[in-house]
């Protein structure tokens, strides 16, 4: 190599590194602009969907695979663990996603597996974690350290962009959220190998801790119980909040049974009670969110035009590089903040829209409990959001315990007496269209 070539090497290295950094920056900017316009950044299509033949940007449901996705969420809702679900899918000879895609002629970079029915726990967990099955798009789930260090970093939910209603949903938002909650409530087997139907759902209303489920070989089924996890033989931070599992089972059974009977007999009254719950305040809040989203999207469009103009001015020499860099950075920061604000507002609006769907699912489940004889994990996990057990009160020579049951989508419900029901029926007759599930 000539002396001139050797002397130029440091400059070439600097230029190459600068070029790589600029290319990486431009690619990220393109992703940001694409996301700002409400489009998905990733080209990977999750198992259960496929690209539309008419529009490659659009996902449509692959019904055969979608049924497997629904089955996985159904099993998770019934209290099955990730490994248990994986074993069941393998036993039922259900093709894993890679094998399924290859057999269906769908695009995949993987080879056909030796065992096409071996479901790895990470595959099942990946499906359960994927929020896009609710019909939304999730952008920026991961990033890398830099253009030189390609280590993948998983972003927190607050840093992700969630765009609602970008494709048909395979499962509901409520089901996805419920399953995520259940995964956090790890039900560790006791020495008897048994867990309660309510493990992970029972809380102390005083300190907020979960109630610990106690079961051992030295005690009978009738003696298995819950107590506050912050209570330690009277020396802990909280009182005992004791309740036997069989007693709690009876209380929850009666609450669900009574609510199911009430809904079957007086469904319009139930809908009236739900519709009037914080109705005025909620409507005002939703209207503010809609206005914020609309004005934010308008401003993003304006910023796109402004950034384009100052870029042209810079190319034509009307704007210095330094001035352009500062202005572009300022406008891009404003865009990023708007994108984040819009994303959060749209999530709130999506939850509000989901409320009607959740209500319909709740009503559907309650209507189907016509011959309701015992609780099952699916019934409990579908209908119950949270249970709070107050500390025991002793009077009349007996222990009395107050239990608050929070139902999915509606919270606590006080069933009205006969007079209150008649009053509500009269109000409904005055405006029957107002109290229906949309």
PDB file of C-alpha atoms in Angstrom, residues 16-267:
ATOM      1  CA  UNK A  16     -17.261   5.084   6.867  1.00  0.00           C
ATOM      2  CA  UNK A  17     -18.300   5.340  10.510  1.00  0.00           C
ATOM      3  CA  UNK A  18     -20.011   8.691   9.886  1.00  0.00           C
ATOM      4  CA  UNK A  19     -21.810   7.203   6.852  1.00  0.00           C
ATOM      5  CA  UNK A  20     -22.999   4.165   8.867  1.00  0.00           C
ATOM      6  CA  UNK A  21     -24.229   6.431  11.679  1.00  0.00           C
ATOM      7  CA  UNK A  22     -26.098   8.701   9.229  1.00  0.00           C
ATOM      8  CA  UNK A  23     -27.671   5.696   7.465  1.00  0.00           C
ATOM      9  CA  UNK A  24     -28.828   4.264  10.801  1.00  0.00           C
ATOM     10  CA  UNK A  25     -30.238   7.664  11.795  1.00  0.00           C
ATOM     11  CA  UNK A  26     -32.147   7.981   8.497  1.00  0.00           C
ATOM     12  CA  UNK A  27     -33.609   4.464   8.803  1.00  0.00           C
ATOM     13  CA  UNK A  28     -34.816   5.237  12.327  1.00  0.00           C
ATOM     14  CA  UNK A  29     -36.290   8.532  11.080  1.00  0.00           C
ATOM     15  CA  UNK A  30     -38.187   6.657   8.341  1.00  0.00           C
ATOM     16  CA  UNK A  31     -39.572   4.266  10.974  1.00  0.00           C
ATOM     17  CA  UNK A  32     -40.644   7.211  13.144  1.00  0.00           C
ATOM     18  CA  UNK A  33     -42.383   8.905  10.199  1.00  0.00           C
ATOM     19  CA  UNK A  34     -44.101   5.639   9.224  1.00  0.00           C
ATOM     20  CA  UNK A  35     -45.297   5.132  12.790  1.00  0.00           C
ATOM     21  CA  UNK A  36     -46.461   8.758  12.989  1.00  0.00           C
ATOM     22  CA  UNK A  37     -48.774   8.130  10.039  1.00  0.00           C
ATOM     23  CA  UNK A  38     -50.368   5.190  11.892  1.00  0.00           C
ATOM     24  CA  UNK A  39     -48.558   2.385  10.045  1.00  0.00           C
ATOM     25  CA  UNK A  40     -46.777  -0.644  11.460  1.00  0.00           C
ATOM     26  CA  UNK A  41     -42.991  -0.689  11.337  1.00  0.00           C
ATOM     27  CA  UNK A  42     -42.319  -4.442  11.446  1.00  0.00           C
ATOM     28  CA  UNK A  43     -42.969  -6.654   8.419  1.00  0.00           C
ATOM     29  CA  UNK A  44     -43.255  -9.835  10.532  1.00  0.00           C
ATOM     30  CA  UNK A  45     -46.781 -11.304  10.527  1.00  0.00           C
ATOM     31  CA  UNK A  46     -47.731 -13.124  13.759  1.00  0.00           C
ATOM     32  CA  UNK A  47     -49.027 -16.714  13.710  1.00  0.00           C
ATOM     33  CA  UNK A  48     -52.816 -16.477  13.301  1.00  0.00           C
ATOM     34  CA  UNK A  49     -52.627 -13.742  10.656  1.00  0.00           C
ATOM     35  CA  UNK A  50     -51.430 -13.596   7.048  1.00  0.00           C
ATOM     36  CA  UNK A  51     -50.853 -10.802   4.540  1.00  0.00           C
ATOM     37  CA  UNK A  52     -53.825  -9.813   2.409  1.00  0.00           C
ATOM     38  CA  UNK A  53     -53.376 -10.775  -1.278  1.00  0.00           C
ATOM     39  CA  UNK A  54     -54.785  -7.352  -2.276  1.00  0.00           C
ATOM     40  CA  UNK A  55     -52.706  -5.252   0.138  1.00  0.00           C
ATOM     41  CA  UNK A  56     -49.412  -6.545   1.573  1.00  0.00           C
ATOM     42  CA  UNK A  57     -49.554  -3.921   4.343  1.00  0.00           C
ATOM     43  CA  UNK A  58     -52.850  -5.360   5.607  1.00  0.00           C
ATOM     44  CA  UNK A  59     -53.196  -8.422   7.850  1.00  0.00           C
ATOM     45  CA  UNK A  60     -56.170 -10.769   7.585  1.00  0.00           C
ATOM     46  CA  UNK A  61     -57.097 -13.590   9.950  1.00  0.00           C
ATOM     47  CA  UNK A  62     -55.849 -17.082   9.071  1.00  0.00           C
ATOM     48  CA  UNK A  63     -58.810 -18.851  10.655  1.00  0.00           C
ATOM     49  CA  UNK A  64     -57.165 -22.266  11.098  1.00  0.00           C
ATOM     50  CA  UNK A  65     -54.186 -20.821  12.989  1.00  0.00           C
ATOM     51  CA  UNK A  66     -56.400 -18.268  14.771  1.00  0.00           C
ATOM     52  CA  UNK A  67     -58.377 -21.135  16.341  1.00  0.00           C
ATOM     53  CA  UNK A  68     -55.136 -22.402  17.903  1.00  0.00           C
ATOM     54  CA  UNK A  69     -54.390 -18.895  19.225  1.00  0.00           C
ATOM     55  CA  UNK A  70     -57.878 -18.728  20.775  1.00  0.00           C
ATOM     56  CA  UNK A  71     -57.357 -22.188  22.277  1.00  0.00           C
ATOM     57  CA  UNK A  72     -54.079 -21.075  23.886  1.00  0.00           C
ATOM     58  CA  UNK A  73     -55.748 -18.038  25.491  1.00  0.00           C
ATOM     59  CA  UNK A  74     -58.722 -20.156  26.575  1.00  0.00           C
ATOM     60  CA  UNK A  75     -56.410 -22.635  28.315  1.00  0.00           C
ATOM     61  CA  UNK A  76     -54.517 -19.758  29.967  1.00  0.00           C
ATOM     62  CA  UNK A  77     -57.814 -18.301  31.188  1.00  0.00           C
ATOM     63  CA  UNK A  78     -58.670 -21.716  32.664  1.00  0.00           C
ATOM     64  CA  UNK A  79     -55.542 -21.474  34.803  1.00  0.00           C
ATOM     65  CA  UNK A  80     -53.149 -23.624  32.749  1.00  0.00           C
ATOM     66  CA  UNK A  81     -49.458 -22.732  32.875  1.00  0.00           C
ATOM     67  CA  UNK A  82     -47.254 -22.120  29.819  1.00  0.00           C
ATOM     68  CA  UNK A  83     -45.572 -25.558  30.004  1.00  0.00           C
ATOM     69  CA  UNK A  84     -48.936 -27.297  30.510  1.00  0.00           C
ATOM     70  CA  UNK A  85     -50.383 -25.592  27.425  1.00  0.00           C
ATOM     71  CA  UNK A  86     -47.309 -26.533  25.366  1.00  0.00           C
ATOM     72  CA  UNK A  87     -47.613 -30.200  26.412  1.00  0.00           C
ATOM     73  CA  UNK A  88     -51.334 -30.290  25.570  1.00  0.00           C
ATOM     74  CA  UNK A  89     -50.777 -28.823  22.090  1.00  0.00           C
ATOM     75  CA  UNK A  90     -48.058 -31.410  21.448  1.00  0.00           C
ATOM     76  CA  UNK A  91     -50.289 -34.259  22.662  1.00  0.00           C
ATOM     77  CA  UNK A  92     -53.080 -33.060  20.362  1.00  0.00           C
ATOM     78  CA  UNK A  93     -50.659 -33.107  17.394  1.00  0.00           C
ATOM     79  CA  UNK A  94     -51.095 -29.415  16.570  1.00  0.00           C
ATOM     80  CA  UNK A  95     -48.410 -28.133  14.195  1.00  0.00           C
ATOM     81  CA  UNK A  96     -46.041 -25.532  15.611  1.00  0.00           C
ATOM     82  CA  UNK A  97     -46.091 -22.132  13.793  1.00  0.00           C
ATOM     83  CA  UNK A  98     -42.972 -22.825  11.666  1.00  0.00           C
ATOM     84  CA  UNK A  99     -44.225 -26.239  10.477  1.00  0.00           C
ATOM     85  CA  UNK A 100     -47.695 -24.800   9.854  1.00  0.00           C
ATOM     86  CA  UNK A 101     -46.351 -21.931   7.718  1.00  0.00           C
ATOM     87  CA  UNK A 102     -44.159 -24.250   5.632  1.00  0.00           C
ATOM     88  CA  UNK A 103     -46.995 -26.731   5.026  1.00  0.00           C
ATOM     89  CA  UNK A 104     -49.320 -23.860   4.046  1.00  0.00           C
ATOM     90  CA  UNK A 105     -46.719 -22.305   1.736  1.00  0.00           C
ATOM     91  CA  UNK A 106     -46.457 -19.143   3.847  1.00  0.00           C
ATOM     92  CA  UNK A 107     -43.240 -17.128   4.092  1.00  0.00           C
ATOM     93  CA  UNK A 108     -40.767 -18.146   6.812  1.00  0.00           C
ATOM     94  CA  UNK A 109     -36.979 -18.068   7.207  1.00  0.00           C
ATOM     95  CA  UNK A 110     -36.871 -21.239   9.335  1.00  0.00           C
ATOM     96  CA  UNK A 111     -36.342 -24.850   8.253  1.00  0.00           C
ATOM     97  CA  UNK A 112     -38.940 -27.574   8.773  1.00  0.00           C
ATOM     98  CA  UNK A 113     -38.468 -28.868  12.359  1.00  0.00           C
ATOM     99  CA  UNK A 114     -37.586 -32.475  13.219  1.00  0.00           C
ATOM    100  CA  UNK A 115     -40.665 -32.688  15.459  1.00  0.00           C
ATOM    101  CA  UNK A 116     -43.396 -30.477  13.913  1.00  0.00           C
ATOM    102  CA  UNK A 117     -45.588 -30.948  17.013  1.00  0.00           C
ATOM    103  CA  UNK A 118     -43.058 -29.928  19.680  1.00  0.00           C
ATOM    104  CA  UNK A 119     -44.303 -26.674  21.173  1.00  0.00           C
ATOM    105  CA  UNK A 120     -41.587 -24.859  23.085  1.00  0.00           C
ATOM    106  CA  UNK A 121     -42.730 -22.912  26.149  1.00  0.00           C
ATOM    107  CA  UNK A 122     -41.187 -19.738  24.699  1.00  0.00           C
ATOM    108  CA  UNK A 123     -43.407 -20.071  21.593  1.00  0.00           C
ATOM    109  CA  UNK A 124     -46.551 -20.286  23.731  1.00  0.00           C
ATOM    110  CA  UNK A 125     -45.359 -17.392  25.922  1.00  0.00           C
ATOM    111  CA  UNK A 126     -44.664 -15.293  22.805  1.00  0.00           C
ATOM    112  CA  UNK A 127     -48.232 -15.812  21.565  1.00  0.00           C
ATOM    113  CA  UNK A 128     -49.727 -14.971  24.965  1.00  0.00           C
ATOM    114  CA  UNK A 129     -47.552 -11.831  25.259  1.00  0.00           C
ATOM    115  CA  UNK A 130     -48.489 -10.560  21.782  1.00  0.00           C
ATOM    116  CA  UNK A 131     -51.001  -7.739  22.169  1.00  0.00           C
ATOM    117  CA  UNK A 132     -51.510  -7.514  18.396  1.00  0.00           C
ATOM    118  CA  UNK A 133     -54.015 -10.391  18.594  1.00  0.00           C
ATOM    119  CA  UNK A 134     -56.448  -7.797  20.010  1.00  0.00           C
ATOM    120  CA  UNK A 135     -56.466  -6.005  16.638  1.00  0.00           C
ATOM    121  CA  UNK A 136     -53.857  -3.328  17.348  1.00  0.00           C
ATOM    122  CA  UNK A 137     -50.347  -2.699  16.043  1.00  0.00           C
ATOM    123  CA  UNK A 138     -47.457  -2.452  18.504  1.00  0.00           C
ATOM    124  CA  UNK A 139     -44.454  -0.494  17.218  1.00  0.00           C
ATOM    125  CA  UNK A 140     -41.009  -0.134  18.798  1.00  0.00           C
ATOM    126  CA  UNK A 141     -41.212  -3.188  21.090  1.00  0.00           C
ATOM    127  CA  UNK A 142     -37.437  -3.569  20.792  1.00  0.00           C
ATOM    128  CA  UNK A 143     -34.402  -1.502  19.853  1.00  0.00           C
ATOM    129  CA  UNK A 144     -30.631  -1.958  19.627  1.00  0.00           C
ATOM    130  CA  UNK A 145     -27.850  -0.314  21.622  1.00  0.00           C
ATOM    131  CA  UNK A 146     -26.468   1.490  18.537  1.00  0.00           C
ATOM    132  CA  UNK A 147     -25.663   0.997  14.868  1.00  0.00           C
ATOM    133  CA  UNK A 148     -22.439  -0.722  16.001  1.00  0.00           C
ATOM    134  CA  UNK A 149     -23.810  -2.809  18.909  1.00  0.00           C
ATOM    135  CA  UNK A 150     -26.742  -4.957  17.792  1.00  0.00           C
ATOM    136  CA  UNK A 151     -27.782  -6.253  21.211  1.00  0.00           C
ATOM    137  CA  UNK A 152     -31.607  -6.266  21.350  1.00  0.00           C
ATOM    138  CA  UNK A 153     -33.202  -4.240  24.153  1.00  0.00           C
ATOM    139  CA  UNK A 154     -36.870  -4.817  25.023  1.00  0.00           C
ATOM    140  CA  UNK A 155     -38.693  -1.540  25.604  1.00  0.00           C
ATOM    141  CA  UNK A 156     -41.212  -0.976  28.385  1.00  0.00           C
ATOM    142  CA  UNK A 157     -44.900  -0.664  27.501  1.00  0.00           C
ATOM    143  CA  UNK A 158     -44.730   3.110  28.074  1.00  0.00           C
ATOM    144  CA  UNK A 159     -42.065   3.430  25.352  1.00  0.00           C
ATOM    145  CA  UNK A 160     -44.017   1.401  22.781  1.00  0.00           C
ATOM    146  CA  UNK A 161     -46.485   2.855  20.291  1.00  0.00           C
ATOM    147  CA  UNK A 162     -49.861   1.102  20.224  1.00  0.00           C
ATOM    148  CA  UNK A 163     -52.135   1.859  17.258  1.00  0.00           C
ATOM    149  CA  UNK A 164     -55.667   0.473  17.773  1.00  0.00           C
ATOM    150  CA  UNK A 165     -57.951  -1.188  15.207  1.00  0.00           C
ATOM    151  CA  UNK A 166     -55.379  -1.882  12.465  1.00  0.00           C
ATOM    152  CA  UNK A 167     -56.671  -5.416  11.765  1.00  0.00           C
ATOM    153  CA  UNK A 168     -59.506  -7.714  12.855  1.00  0.00           C
ATOM    154  CA  UNK A 169     -59.063  -8.979  16.415  1.00  0.00           C
ATOM    155  CA  UNK A 170     -58.579 -12.682  17.142  1.00  0.00           C
ATOM    156  CA  UNK A 171     -59.212 -12.187  20.875  1.00  0.00           C
ATOM    157  CA  UNK A 172     -60.647  -9.312  22.925  1.00  0.00           C
ATOM    158  CA  UNK A 173     -58.524  -6.724  24.704  1.00  0.00           C
ATOM    159  CA  UNK A 174     -60.153  -7.737  27.985  1.00  0.00           C
ATOM    160  CA  UNK A 175     -59.181 -11.401  27.518  1.00  0.00           C
ATOM    161  CA  UNK A 176     -55.584 -10.424  26.712  1.00  0.00           C
ATOM    162  CA  UNK A 177     -55.349  -8.170  29.784  1.00  0.00           C
ATOM    163  CA  UNK A 178     -56.981 -10.811  32.000  1.00  0.00           C
ATOM    164  CA  UNK A 179     -54.511 -13.472  30.905  1.00  0.00           C
ATOM    165  CA  UNK A 180     -51.560 -11.096  31.545  1.00  0.00           C
ATOM    166  CA  UNK A 181     -52.886 -10.541  35.076  1.00  0.00           C
ATOM    167  CA  UNK A 182     -53.254 -14.283  35.642  1.00  0.00           C
ATOM    168  CA  UNK A 183     -49.662 -14.846  34.510  1.00  0.00           C
ATOM    169  CA  UNK A 184     -48.506 -12.424  37.197  1.00  0.00           C
ATOM    170  CA  UNK A 185     -50.491 -14.394  39.796  1.00  0.00           C
ATOM    171  CA  UNK A 186     -48.211 -17.421  39.838  1.00  0.00           C
ATOM    172  CA  UNK A 187     -50.088 -20.234  41.535  1.00  0.00           C
ATOM    173  CA  UNK A 188     -47.383 -22.196  43.297  1.00  0.00           C
ATOM    174  CA  UNK A 189     -48.491 -25.750  44.165  1.00  0.00           C
ATOM    175  CA  UNK A 190     -48.733 -26.448  47.888  1.00  0.00           C
ATOM    176  CA  UNK A 191     -47.322 -29.554  49.583  1.00  0.00           C
ATOM    177  CA  UNK A 192     -50.676 -31.208  48.866  1.00  0.00           C
ATOM    178  CA  UNK A 193     -50.267 -30.429  45.143  1.00  0.00           C
ATOM    179  CA  UNK A 194     -53.448 -28.342  45.232  1.00  0.00           C
ATOM    180  CA  UNK A 195     -54.100 -24.665  44.525  1.00  0.00           C
ATOM    181  CA  UNK A 196     -57.243 -22.690  45.195  1.00  0.00           C
ATOM    182  CA  UNK A 197     -59.565 -21.457  42.453  1.00  0.00           C
ATOM    183  CA  UNK A 198     -58.948 -17.977  43.857  1.00  0.00           C
ATOM    184  CA  UNK A 199     -55.145 -18.005  44.224  1.00  0.00           C
ATOM    185  CA  UNK A 200     -53.782 -14.669  43.018  1.00  0.00           C
ATOM    186  CA  UNK A 201     -57.210 -12.995  43.035  1.00  0.00           C
ATOM    187  CA  UNK A 202     -57.670 -12.442  46.790  1.00  0.00           C
ATOM    188  CA  UNK A 203     -56.357  -9.232  48.371  1.00  0.00           C
ATOM    189  CA  UNK A 204     -56.231  -7.502  51.727  1.00  0.00           C
ATOM    190  CA  UNK A 205     -58.225  -4.214  51.609  1.00  0.00           C
ATOM    191  CA  UNK A 206     -56.088  -2.710  54.406  1.00  0.00           C
ATOM    192  CA  UNK A 207     -52.482  -3.172  53.235  1.00  0.00           C
ATOM    193  CA  UNK A 208     -53.168  -4.166  49.610  1.00  0.00           C
ATOM    194  CA  UNK A 209     -51.142  -7.392  49.806  1.00  0.00           C
ATOM    195  CA  UNK A 210     -52.317 -10.670  48.335  1.00  0.00           C
ATOM    196  CA  UNK A 211     -53.777 -13.205  50.707  1.00  0.00           C
ATOM    197  CA  UNK A 212     -51.622 -16.313  51.107  1.00  0.00           C
ATOM    198  CA  UNK A 213     -53.283 -19.681  50.455  1.00  0.00           C
ATOM    199  CA  UNK A 214     -52.367 -22.189  53.181  1.00  0.00           C
ATOM    200  CA  UNK A 215     -52.688 -25.918  52.515  1.00  0.00           C
ATOM    201  CA  UNK A 216     -50.646 -28.731  54.022  1.00  0.00           C
ATOM    202  CA  UNK A 217     -50.781 -32.487  54.521  1.00  0.00           C
ATOM    203  CA  UNK A 218     -51.361 -31.884  58.220  1.00  0.00           C
ATOM    204  CA  UNK A 219     -54.676 -30.078  57.587  1.00  0.00           C
ATOM    205  CA  UNK A 220     -57.856 -31.253  55.891  1.00  0.00           C
ATOM    206  CA  UNK A 221     -59.460 -29.793  52.770  1.00  0.00           C
ATOM    207  CA  UNK A 222     -62.004 -28.067  55.041  1.00  0.00           C
ATOM    208  CA  UNK A 223     -59.169 -26.340  56.937  1.00  0.00           C
ATOM    209  CA  UNK A 224     -57.357 -24.893  53.909  1.00  0.00           C
ATOM    210  CA  UNK A 225     -57.521 -21.119  54.143  1.00  0.00           C
ATOM    211  CA  UNK A 226     -56.353 -17.674  53.074  1.00  0.00           C
ATOM    212  CA  UNK A 227     -54.637 -15.120  55.319  1.00  0.00           C
ATOM    213  CA  UNK A 228     -52.909 -11.809  54.714  1.00  0.00           C
ATOM    214  CA  UNK A 229     -49.320 -12.369  53.577  1.00  0.00           C
ATOM    215  CA  UNK A 230     -48.207  -9.455  55.812  1.00  0.00           C
ATOM    216  CA  UNK A 231     -49.603 -11.166  58.917  1.00  0.00           C
ATOM    217  CA  UNK A 232     -47.138 -13.238  60.933  1.00  0.00           C
ATOM    218  CA  UNK A 233     -48.643 -14.741  64.069  1.00  0.00           C
ATOM    219  CA  UNK A 234     -49.906 -11.380  65.258  1.00  0.00           C
ATOM    220  CA  UNK A 235     -46.480  -9.674  64.940  1.00  0.00           C
ATOM    221  CA  UNK A 236     -46.731  -8.579  61.306  1.00  0.00           C
ATOM    222  CA  UNK A 237     -47.687  -5.370  59.589  1.00  0.00           C
ATOM    223  CA  UNK A 238     -51.348  -6.283  59.192  1.00  0.00           C
ATOM    224  CA  UNK A 239     -54.192  -8.268  60.716  1.00  0.00           C
ATOM    225  CA  UNK A 240     -54.881 -11.857  59.717  1.00  0.00           C
ATOM    226  CA  UNK A 241     -57.859 -11.386  57.312  1.00  0.00           C
ATOM    227  CA  UNK A 242     -58.572 -15.108  57.651  1.00  0.00           C
ATOM    228  CA  UNK A 243     -61.107 -17.016  55.556  1.00  0.00           C
ATOM    229  CA  UNK A 244     -61.444 -20.726  54.780  1.00  0.00           C
ATOM    230  CA  UNK A 245     -61.251 -21.665  51.112  1.00  0.00           C
ATOM    231  CA  UNK A 246     -64.532 -23.607  51.204  1.00  0.00           C
ATOM    232  CA  UNK A 247     -66.275 -20.604  52.805  1.00  0.00           C
ATOM    233  CA  UNK A 248     -64.918 -18.243  50.138  1.00  0.00           C
ATOM    234  CA  UNK A 249     -65.966 -20.715  47.440  1.00  0.00           C
ATOM    235  CA  UNK A 250     -69.527 -20.698  48.782  1.00  0.00           C
ATOM    236  CA  UNK A 251     -69.615 -16.872  48.991  1.00  0.00           C
ATOM    237  CA  UNK A 252     -68.332 -16.445  45.412  1.00  0.00           C
ATOM    238  CA  UNK A 253     -70.682 -19.141  44.105  1.00  0.00           C
ATOM    239  CA  UNK A 254     -73.679 -17.384  45.688  1.00  0.00           C
ATOM    240  CA  UNK A 255     -72.565 -13.969  44.360  1.00  0.00           C
ATOM    241  CA  UNK A 256     -72.205 -15.260  40.785  1.00  0.00           C
ATOM    242  CA  UNK A 257     -75.424 -17.266  41.020  1.00  0.00           C
ATOM    243  CA  UNK A 258     -77.372 -14.260  42.347  1.00  0.00           C
ATOM    244  CA  UNK A 259     -75.957 -11.957  39.664  1.00  0.00           C
ATOM    245  CA  UNK A 260     -76.749 -14.494  36.919  1.00  0.00           C
ATOM    246  CA  UNK A 261     -80.342 -14.815  38.185  1.00  0.00           C
ATOM    247  CA  UNK A 262     -80.683 -11.027  38.391  1.00  0.00           C
ATOM    248  CA  UNK A 263     -79.388 -10.520  34.832  1.00  0.00           C
ATOM    249  CA  UNK A 264     -81.661 -13.232  33.418  1.00  0.00           C
ATOM    250  CA  UNK A 265     -84.737 -11.746  35.103  1.00  0.00           C
ATOM    251  CA  UNK A 266     -83.915  -8.028  34.958  1.00  0.00           C
ATOM    252  CA  UNK A 267     -81.297  -7.470  32.267  1.00  0.00           C
TER     253      UNK A 267
END
